GROMACS .gro file of C-alpha atoms in nm:
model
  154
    1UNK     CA    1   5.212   5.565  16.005
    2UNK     CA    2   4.979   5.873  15.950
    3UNK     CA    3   4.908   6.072  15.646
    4UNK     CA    4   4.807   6.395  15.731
    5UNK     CA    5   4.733   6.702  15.501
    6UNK     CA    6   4.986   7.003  15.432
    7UNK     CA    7   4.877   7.314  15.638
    8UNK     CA    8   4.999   7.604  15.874
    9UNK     CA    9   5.026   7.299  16.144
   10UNK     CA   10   5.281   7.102  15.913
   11UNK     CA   11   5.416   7.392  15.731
   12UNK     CA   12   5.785   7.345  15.952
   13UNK     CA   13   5.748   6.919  15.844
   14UNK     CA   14   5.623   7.020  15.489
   15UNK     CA   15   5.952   7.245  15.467
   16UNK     CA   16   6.171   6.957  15.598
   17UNK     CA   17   6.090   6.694  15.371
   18UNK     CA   18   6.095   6.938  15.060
   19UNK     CA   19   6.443   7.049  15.177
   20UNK     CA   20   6.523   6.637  15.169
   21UNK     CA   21   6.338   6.589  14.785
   22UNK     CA   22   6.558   6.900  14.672
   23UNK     CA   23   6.873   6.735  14.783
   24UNK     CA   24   6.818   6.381  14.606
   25UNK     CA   25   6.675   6.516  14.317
   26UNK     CA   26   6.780   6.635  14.025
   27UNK     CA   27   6.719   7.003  14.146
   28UNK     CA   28   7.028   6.955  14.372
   29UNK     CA   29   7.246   7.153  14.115
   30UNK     CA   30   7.031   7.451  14.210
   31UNK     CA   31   7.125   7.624  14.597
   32UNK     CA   32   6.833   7.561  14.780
   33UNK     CA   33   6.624   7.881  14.892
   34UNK     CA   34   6.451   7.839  15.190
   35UNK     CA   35   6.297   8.161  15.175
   36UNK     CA   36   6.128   8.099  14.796
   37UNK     CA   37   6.020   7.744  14.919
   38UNK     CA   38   5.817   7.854  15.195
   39UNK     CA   39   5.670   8.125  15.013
   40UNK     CA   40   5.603   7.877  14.741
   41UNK     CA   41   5.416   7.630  14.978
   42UNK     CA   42   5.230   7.907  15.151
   43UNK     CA   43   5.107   8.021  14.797
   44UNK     CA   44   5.025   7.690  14.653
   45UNK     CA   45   4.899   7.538  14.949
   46UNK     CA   46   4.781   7.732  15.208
   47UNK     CA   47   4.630   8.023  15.007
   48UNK     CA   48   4.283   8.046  14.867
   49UNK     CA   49   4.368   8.266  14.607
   50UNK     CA   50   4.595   8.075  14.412
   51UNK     CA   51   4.464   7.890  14.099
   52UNK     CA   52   4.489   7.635  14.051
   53UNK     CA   53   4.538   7.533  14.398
   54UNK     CA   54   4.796   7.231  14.476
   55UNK     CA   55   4.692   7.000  14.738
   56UNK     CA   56   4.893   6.760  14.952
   57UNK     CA   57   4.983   6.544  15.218
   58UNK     CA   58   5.278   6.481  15.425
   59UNK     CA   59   5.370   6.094  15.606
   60UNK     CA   60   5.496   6.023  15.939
   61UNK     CA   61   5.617   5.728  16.127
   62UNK     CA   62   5.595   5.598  16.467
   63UNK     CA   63   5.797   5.792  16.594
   64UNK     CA   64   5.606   6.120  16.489
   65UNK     CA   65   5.902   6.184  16.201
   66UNK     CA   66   5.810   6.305  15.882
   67UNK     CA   67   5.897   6.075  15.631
   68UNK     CA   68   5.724   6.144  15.302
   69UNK     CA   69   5.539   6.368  15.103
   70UNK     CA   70   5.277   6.393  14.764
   71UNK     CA   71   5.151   6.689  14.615
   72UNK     CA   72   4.985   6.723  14.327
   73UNK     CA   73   4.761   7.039  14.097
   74UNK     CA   74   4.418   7.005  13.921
   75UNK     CA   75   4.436   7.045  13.500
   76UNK     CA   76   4.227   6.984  13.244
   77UNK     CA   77   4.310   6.687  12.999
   78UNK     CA   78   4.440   6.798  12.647
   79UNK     CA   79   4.113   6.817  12.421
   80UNK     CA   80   3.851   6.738  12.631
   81UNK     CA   81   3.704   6.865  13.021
   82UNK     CA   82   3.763   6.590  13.206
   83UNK     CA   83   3.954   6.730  13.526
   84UNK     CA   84   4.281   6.562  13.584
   85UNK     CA   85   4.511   6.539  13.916
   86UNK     CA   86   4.877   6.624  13.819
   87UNK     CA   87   5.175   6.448  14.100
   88UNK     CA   88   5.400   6.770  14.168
   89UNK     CA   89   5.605   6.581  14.422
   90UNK     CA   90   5.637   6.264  14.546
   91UNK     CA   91   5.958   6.145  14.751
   92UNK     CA   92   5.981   5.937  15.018
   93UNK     CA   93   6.330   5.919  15.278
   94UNK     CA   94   6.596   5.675  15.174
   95UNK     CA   95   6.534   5.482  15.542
   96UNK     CA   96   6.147   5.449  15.473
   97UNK     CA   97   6.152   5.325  15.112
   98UNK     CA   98   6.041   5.006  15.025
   99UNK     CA   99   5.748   5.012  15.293
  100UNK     CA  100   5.418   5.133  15.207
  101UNK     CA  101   5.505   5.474  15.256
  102UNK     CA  102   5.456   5.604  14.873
  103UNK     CA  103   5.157   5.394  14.851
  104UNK     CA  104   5.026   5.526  15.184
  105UNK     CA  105   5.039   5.888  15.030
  106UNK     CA  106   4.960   5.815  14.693
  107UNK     CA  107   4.635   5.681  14.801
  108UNK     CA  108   4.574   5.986  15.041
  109UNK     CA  109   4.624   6.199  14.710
  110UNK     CA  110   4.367   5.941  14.500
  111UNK     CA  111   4.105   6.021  14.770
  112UNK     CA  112   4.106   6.356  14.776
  113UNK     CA  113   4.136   6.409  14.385
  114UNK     CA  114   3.836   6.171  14.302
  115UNK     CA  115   3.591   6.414  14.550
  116UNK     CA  116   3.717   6.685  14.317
  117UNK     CA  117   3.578   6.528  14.028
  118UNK     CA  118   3.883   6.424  13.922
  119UNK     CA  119   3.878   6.103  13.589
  120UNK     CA  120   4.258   5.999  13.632
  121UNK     CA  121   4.563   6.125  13.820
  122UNK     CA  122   4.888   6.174  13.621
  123UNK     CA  123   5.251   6.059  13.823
  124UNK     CA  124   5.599   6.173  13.661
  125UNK     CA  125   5.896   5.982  13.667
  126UNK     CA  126   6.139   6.213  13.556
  127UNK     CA  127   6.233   6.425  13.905
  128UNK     CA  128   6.574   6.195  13.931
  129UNK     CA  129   6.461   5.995  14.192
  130UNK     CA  130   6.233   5.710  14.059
  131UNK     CA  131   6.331   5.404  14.119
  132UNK     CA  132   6.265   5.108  13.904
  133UNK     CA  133   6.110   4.932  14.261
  134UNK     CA  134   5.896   5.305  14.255
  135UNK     CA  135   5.777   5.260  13.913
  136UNK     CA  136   5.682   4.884  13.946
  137UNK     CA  137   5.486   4.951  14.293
  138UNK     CA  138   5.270   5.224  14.091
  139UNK     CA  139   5.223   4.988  13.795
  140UNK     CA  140   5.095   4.725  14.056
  141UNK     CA  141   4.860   4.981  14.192
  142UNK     CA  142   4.695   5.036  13.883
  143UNK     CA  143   4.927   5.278  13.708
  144UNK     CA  144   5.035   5.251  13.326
  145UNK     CA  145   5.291   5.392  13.173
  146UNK     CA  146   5.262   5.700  12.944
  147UNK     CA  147   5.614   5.815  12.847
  148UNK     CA  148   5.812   5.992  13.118
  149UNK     CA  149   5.472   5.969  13.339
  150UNK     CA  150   5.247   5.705  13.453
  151UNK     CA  151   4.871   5.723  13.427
  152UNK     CA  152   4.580   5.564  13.619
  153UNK     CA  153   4.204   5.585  13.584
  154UNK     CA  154   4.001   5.704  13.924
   0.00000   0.00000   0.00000
């Protein structure tokens, strides 16, 4: 397994998996635009002039197959200036769930977020395609739930 972060390089693995996540989730009602969602992933996260910037990182397996990805956006908490890291997307395929895939990127997203300055990163549950196992894998990493999301101190 590698984790590796979305770029130009991973842009054709990036579109891939996001075509996947758009199928199984509750999008799926809505045609999927190819066009828009590359232009959306080249603004969000591959341009320096978007803000805030989204960051993220894509999984593979063995066999060099993309098999997950986690994005997530920078926000300030509600009342306060504490700088936050907001989960965008997280999906994983059906054949690679139940491993440590999620966890795997999850973690990848942590890292990155805490040498932002980020206090706490903020998962939702709510794109159609969390699974009870999902939800109890991120409460066992340290996550707590918070209505439709789940929270967890960095």
């Amino acid at each position: 397994m590698s984790i590796v972060a979305i770029s130009l390089d991973t842009l054709a693995d990036t579109m891939k998996i996001a075509k996947a996540f758009h199928h199984e989730s509750r999008y799926c009602a809505e045609e999927y635009d190819e066009e828009h969602v590359e232009s959306y992933i080249k603004i969000n996260y591959l341009s320096t002039d978007y803000v805030p910037p989204s960051y993220g990182f894509i999984a593979y397996n063995d066999e060099e197959e993309v098999v997950g990805i986690m994005t997530f956006s920078l926000a300030n908490k509600l009342m306060n200036t504490d700088i936050i890291a907001l989960e965008e997307v997280m999906y994983v395929d059906p054949a690679h769930r139940g491993q440590t895939v999620g966890l795997e990127l999850n973690q990848a997203c942590e890292e990155l977020a805490k040498t932002m300055g980020c206090t706490s990163m903020v998962i939702g549950a709510c794109s159609g395609i969390a699974t009870p196992t999902t939800l109890d894998r991120l409460e066992a990493a340290g996550y707590h739930r918070m209505g439709v999301m789940l929270g967890k101190e960095l």
